[in-house]
């Protein structure tokens, strides 16, 4: 029916549907959708901040591991040189 319709011949049929949609999206239900959408945006922003904090923490942990490795290597070198000095 839609493929063979003459221009504007279906306005009467769809006029009611469009009117209902306009009333729905301009009515109080639209405010509820807007509130839910705002809450979702807020949750998304909090999650993004949490992810950024976790990534920063991971970077700090990597730095701490690197420092620990260097300290371990330095302690090993110190122990080795102390033994040589003791034996001399």
XYZ file of N, CA and C in Angstrom:
264
model
N 0.823 -1.186 0.000
C 0.000 0.000 0.000
C 0.872 1.258 0.000
N 1.966 1.235 0.776
C 2.833 2.402 0.861
C 3.587 2.668 -0.429
N 3.869 1.627 -1.184
C 4.637 1.803 -2.420
C 3.786 2.377 -3.538
N 2.509 2.117 -3.487
C 1.638 2.590 -4.577
C 0.821 3.802 -4.179
N 1.034 4.350 -3.003
C 0.229 5.480 -2.523
C 0.593 6.751 -3.272
N -0.432 7.554 -3.471
C -0.252 8.869 -4.088
C 0.233 9.812 -2.977
N 0.993 10.831 -3.373
C 1.551 11.761 -2.404
C 0.460 12.315 -1.498
N 0.716 12.348 -0.230
C -0.160 12.888 0.819
C -1.442 12.095 1.030
N -1.600 10.954 0.390
C -2.831 10.186 0.558
C -2.868 9.454 1.896
N -1.719 9.292 2.535
C -1.679 8.573 3.803
C -1.592 9.514 5.001
N -1.740 10.818 4.757
C -1.679 11.779 5.847
C -2.750 11.496 6.892
N -3.915 11.127 6.456
C -5.008 10.874 7.393
C -4.681 9.687 8.301
N -4.099 8.643 7.712
C -3.753 7.464 8.502
C -2.624 7.753 9.488
N -1.602 8.426 9.026
C -0.434 8.647 9.863
C -0.520 9.915 10.702
N -1.472 10.771 10.408
C -1.645 11.997 11.194
C -1.887 11.683 12.656
N -2.720 10.696 12.920
C -3.008 10.312 14.312
C -1.771 9.721 14.988
N -1.049 8.890 14.248
C 0.159 8.275 14.807
C 1.191 9.343 15.138
N 1.384 10.262 14.239
C 2.359 11.323 14.456
C 1.927 12.203 15.626
N 0.615 12.484 15.714
C 0.108 13.287 16.823
C 0.375 12.600 18.166
N 0.142 11.295 18.231
C 0.406 10.552 19.464
C 1.888 10.595 19.824
N 2.729 10.446 18.819
C 4.171 10.487 19.080
C 4.601 11.867 19.589
N 4.048 12.925 18.990
C 4.375 14.273 19.448
C 3.934 14.480 20.886
N 2.742 14.039 21.211
C 2.241 14.174 22.578
C 3.098 13.371 23.552
N 3.513 12.193 23.136
C 4.315 11.332 24.000
C 5.666 11.974 24.301
N 6.348 12.447 23.263
C 7.693 12.975 23.450
C 7.715 14.410 23.969
N 6.600 15.106 23.907
C 6.532 16.451 24.459
C 5.813 16.470 25.806
N 5.332 15.343 26.259
C 4.592 15.264 27.509
C 5.494 14.954 28.689
N 4.877 14.587 29.803
C 5.645 14.301 31.023
C 6.570 13.098 30.886
N 6.252 12.166 30.001
C 7.120 11.004 29.801
C 8.488 11.436 29.270
N 8.505 12.501 28.475
C 9.778 12.972 27.921
C 10.711 13.417 29.035
N 10.148 14.021 30.099
C 10.978 14.422 31.232
C 11.598 13.207 31.907
N 10.846 12.131 32.004
C 11.384 10.910 32.596
C 12.535 10.369 31.759
N 12.368 10.406 30.443
C 13.450 9.960 29.563
C 14.674 10.847 29.734
N 14.444 12.148 29.839
C 15.560 13.079 30.005
C 16.274 12.814 31.334
N 15.503 12.533 32.391
C 16.111 12.251 33.688
C 16.933 10.965 33.639
N 16.384 9.943 33.017
C 17.113 8.677 32.899
C 18.375 8.873 32.070
N 18.253 9.639 30.994
C 19.408 9.901 30.135
C 20.487 10.667 30.911
N 20.081 11.647 31.719
C 21.033 12.414 32.522
C 21.710 11.510 33.541
N 20.933 10.632 34.175
C 21.520 9.714 35.150
C 22.523 8.773 34.480
N 22.184 8.306 33.286
C 23.118 7.445 32.554
C 24.404 8.189 32.210
N 24.266 9.447 31.813
C 25.456 10.246 31.522
C 26.307 10.430 32.770
N 25.645 10.670 33.912
C 26.383 10.828 35.165
C 27.130 9.553 35.528
N 26.463 8.417 35.389
C 27.102 7.135 35.688
C 28.275 6.900 34.752
N 28.088 7.227 33.485
C 29.167 7.052 32.506
C 30.377 7.906 32.886
N 30.122 9.152 33.294
C 31.224 10.035 33.680
C 31.956 9.504 34.905
N 31.227 8.999 35.882
C 31.860 8.425 37.070
C 32.701 7.216 36.685
N 32.185 6.374 35.810
C 32.931 5.190 35.385
C 34.200 5.580 34.633
N 34.117 6.606 33.803
C 35.306 7.071 33.074
C 36.352 7.570 34.069
N 35.909 8.321 35.082
C 36.850 8.805 36.099
C 37.479 7.634 36.848
N 36.674 6.630 37.183
C 37.202 5.463 37.893
C 38.234 4.724 37.055
N 37.954 4.580 35.773
C 38.898 3.895 34.882
C 40.198 4.683 34.788
N 40.090 6.007 34.694
C 41.295 6.831 34.631
C 42.115 6.690 35.913
N 41.431 6.644 37.063
C 42.135 6.483 38.328
C 42.823 5.124 38.406
N 42.165 4.075 37.909
C 42.772 2.746 37.910
C 44.002 2.728 37.007
N 43.897 3.369 35.856
C 45.055 3.421 34.949
C 46.219 4.179 35.583
N 45.913 5.293 36.259
C 46.976 6.040 36.939
C 47.611 5.183 38.027
N 46.782 4.472 38.765
C 47.307 3.607 39.829
C 48.206 2.526 39.236
N 47.775 1.977 38.085
C 48.598 0.970 37.420
C 49.949 1.526 37.018
N 49.959 2.774 36.530
C 51.227 3.398 36.155
C 52.105 3.588 37.380
N 51.496 3.999 38.500
C 52.272 4.182 39.726
C 52.821 2.849 40.217
N 52.031 1.801 40.092
C 52.509 0.475 40.493
C 53.681 0.034 39.630
N 53.609 0.319 38.336
C 54.721 -0.028 37.449
C 55.991 0.712 37.853
N 55.856 1.992 38.202
C 57.022 2.751 38.652
C 57.589 2.159 39.940
N 56.701 1.769 40.844
C 57.138 1.163 42.098
C 57.861 -0.161 41.855
N 57.353 -0.959 40.925
C 58.012 -2.225 40.591
C 59.386 -1.963 39.994
N 59.490 -0.972 39.117
C 60.791 -0.624 38.524
C 61.781 -0.184 39.602
N 61.317 0.659 40.519
C 62.199 1.118 41.594
C 62.631 -0.050 42.478
N 61.705 -0.955 42.746
C 62.026 -2.127 43.560
C 63.070 -2.990 42.865
N 62.922 -3.191 41.564
C 63.905 -3.971 40.811
C 65.284 -3.320 40.868
N 65.316 -1.993 40.699
C 66.602 -1.290 40.764
C 67.214 -1.388 42.156
N 66.376 -1.255 43.182
C 66.864 -1.372 44.555
C 67.401 -2.771 44.813
N 66.738 -3.782 44.304
C 67.187 -5.165 44.457
C 68.541 -5.367 43.774
N 68.667 -4.834 42.574
C 69.935 -4.965 41.844
C 71.051 -4.231 42.581
N 70.752 -3.057 43.111
C 71.756 -2.287 43.848
C 72.154 -3.021 45.127
N 71.178 -3.610 45.815
C 71.476 -4.365 47.041
C 72.348 -5.570 46.726
N 72.059 -6.243 45.617
C 72.871 -7.393 45.216
C 74.303 -6.957 44.935
N 74.468 -5.845 44.221
C 75.801 -5.324 43.913
C 76.523 -4.925 45.194
N 75.805 -4.281 46.117
C 76.407 -3.888 47.394
C 76.859 -5.104 48.187
N 76.009 -6.137 48.211
C 76.367 -7.362 48.937
C 77.608 -8.001 48.325
N 77.654 -8.044 47.029
C 78.788 -8.656 46.327
C 80.078 -7.880 46.593
N 79.999 -6.554 46.512
C 81.190 -5.765 46.743
C 81.611 -5.793 48.215
N 80.661 -5.911 49.132
C 80.976 -6.018 50.569
C 81.713 -7.321 50.853
N 81.319 -8.403 50.236
C 81.995 -9.691 50.429
C 83.422 -9.612 49.896
N 83.607 -8.974 48.738
C 84.958 -8.837 48.181
C 85.841 -8.016 49.113
N 85.244 -6.945 49.662
C 86.003 -6.102 50.563
C 86.357 -6.848 51.849
N 85.453 -7.671 52.346
C 85.687 -8.468 53.557
C 86.786 -9.490 53.332
N 86.783 -10.093 52.140
C 87.777 -11.106 51.824
C 89.159 -10.526 51.556
N 89.206 -9.259 51.212
C 90.493 -8.659 50.873
C 91.350 -8.342 52.064
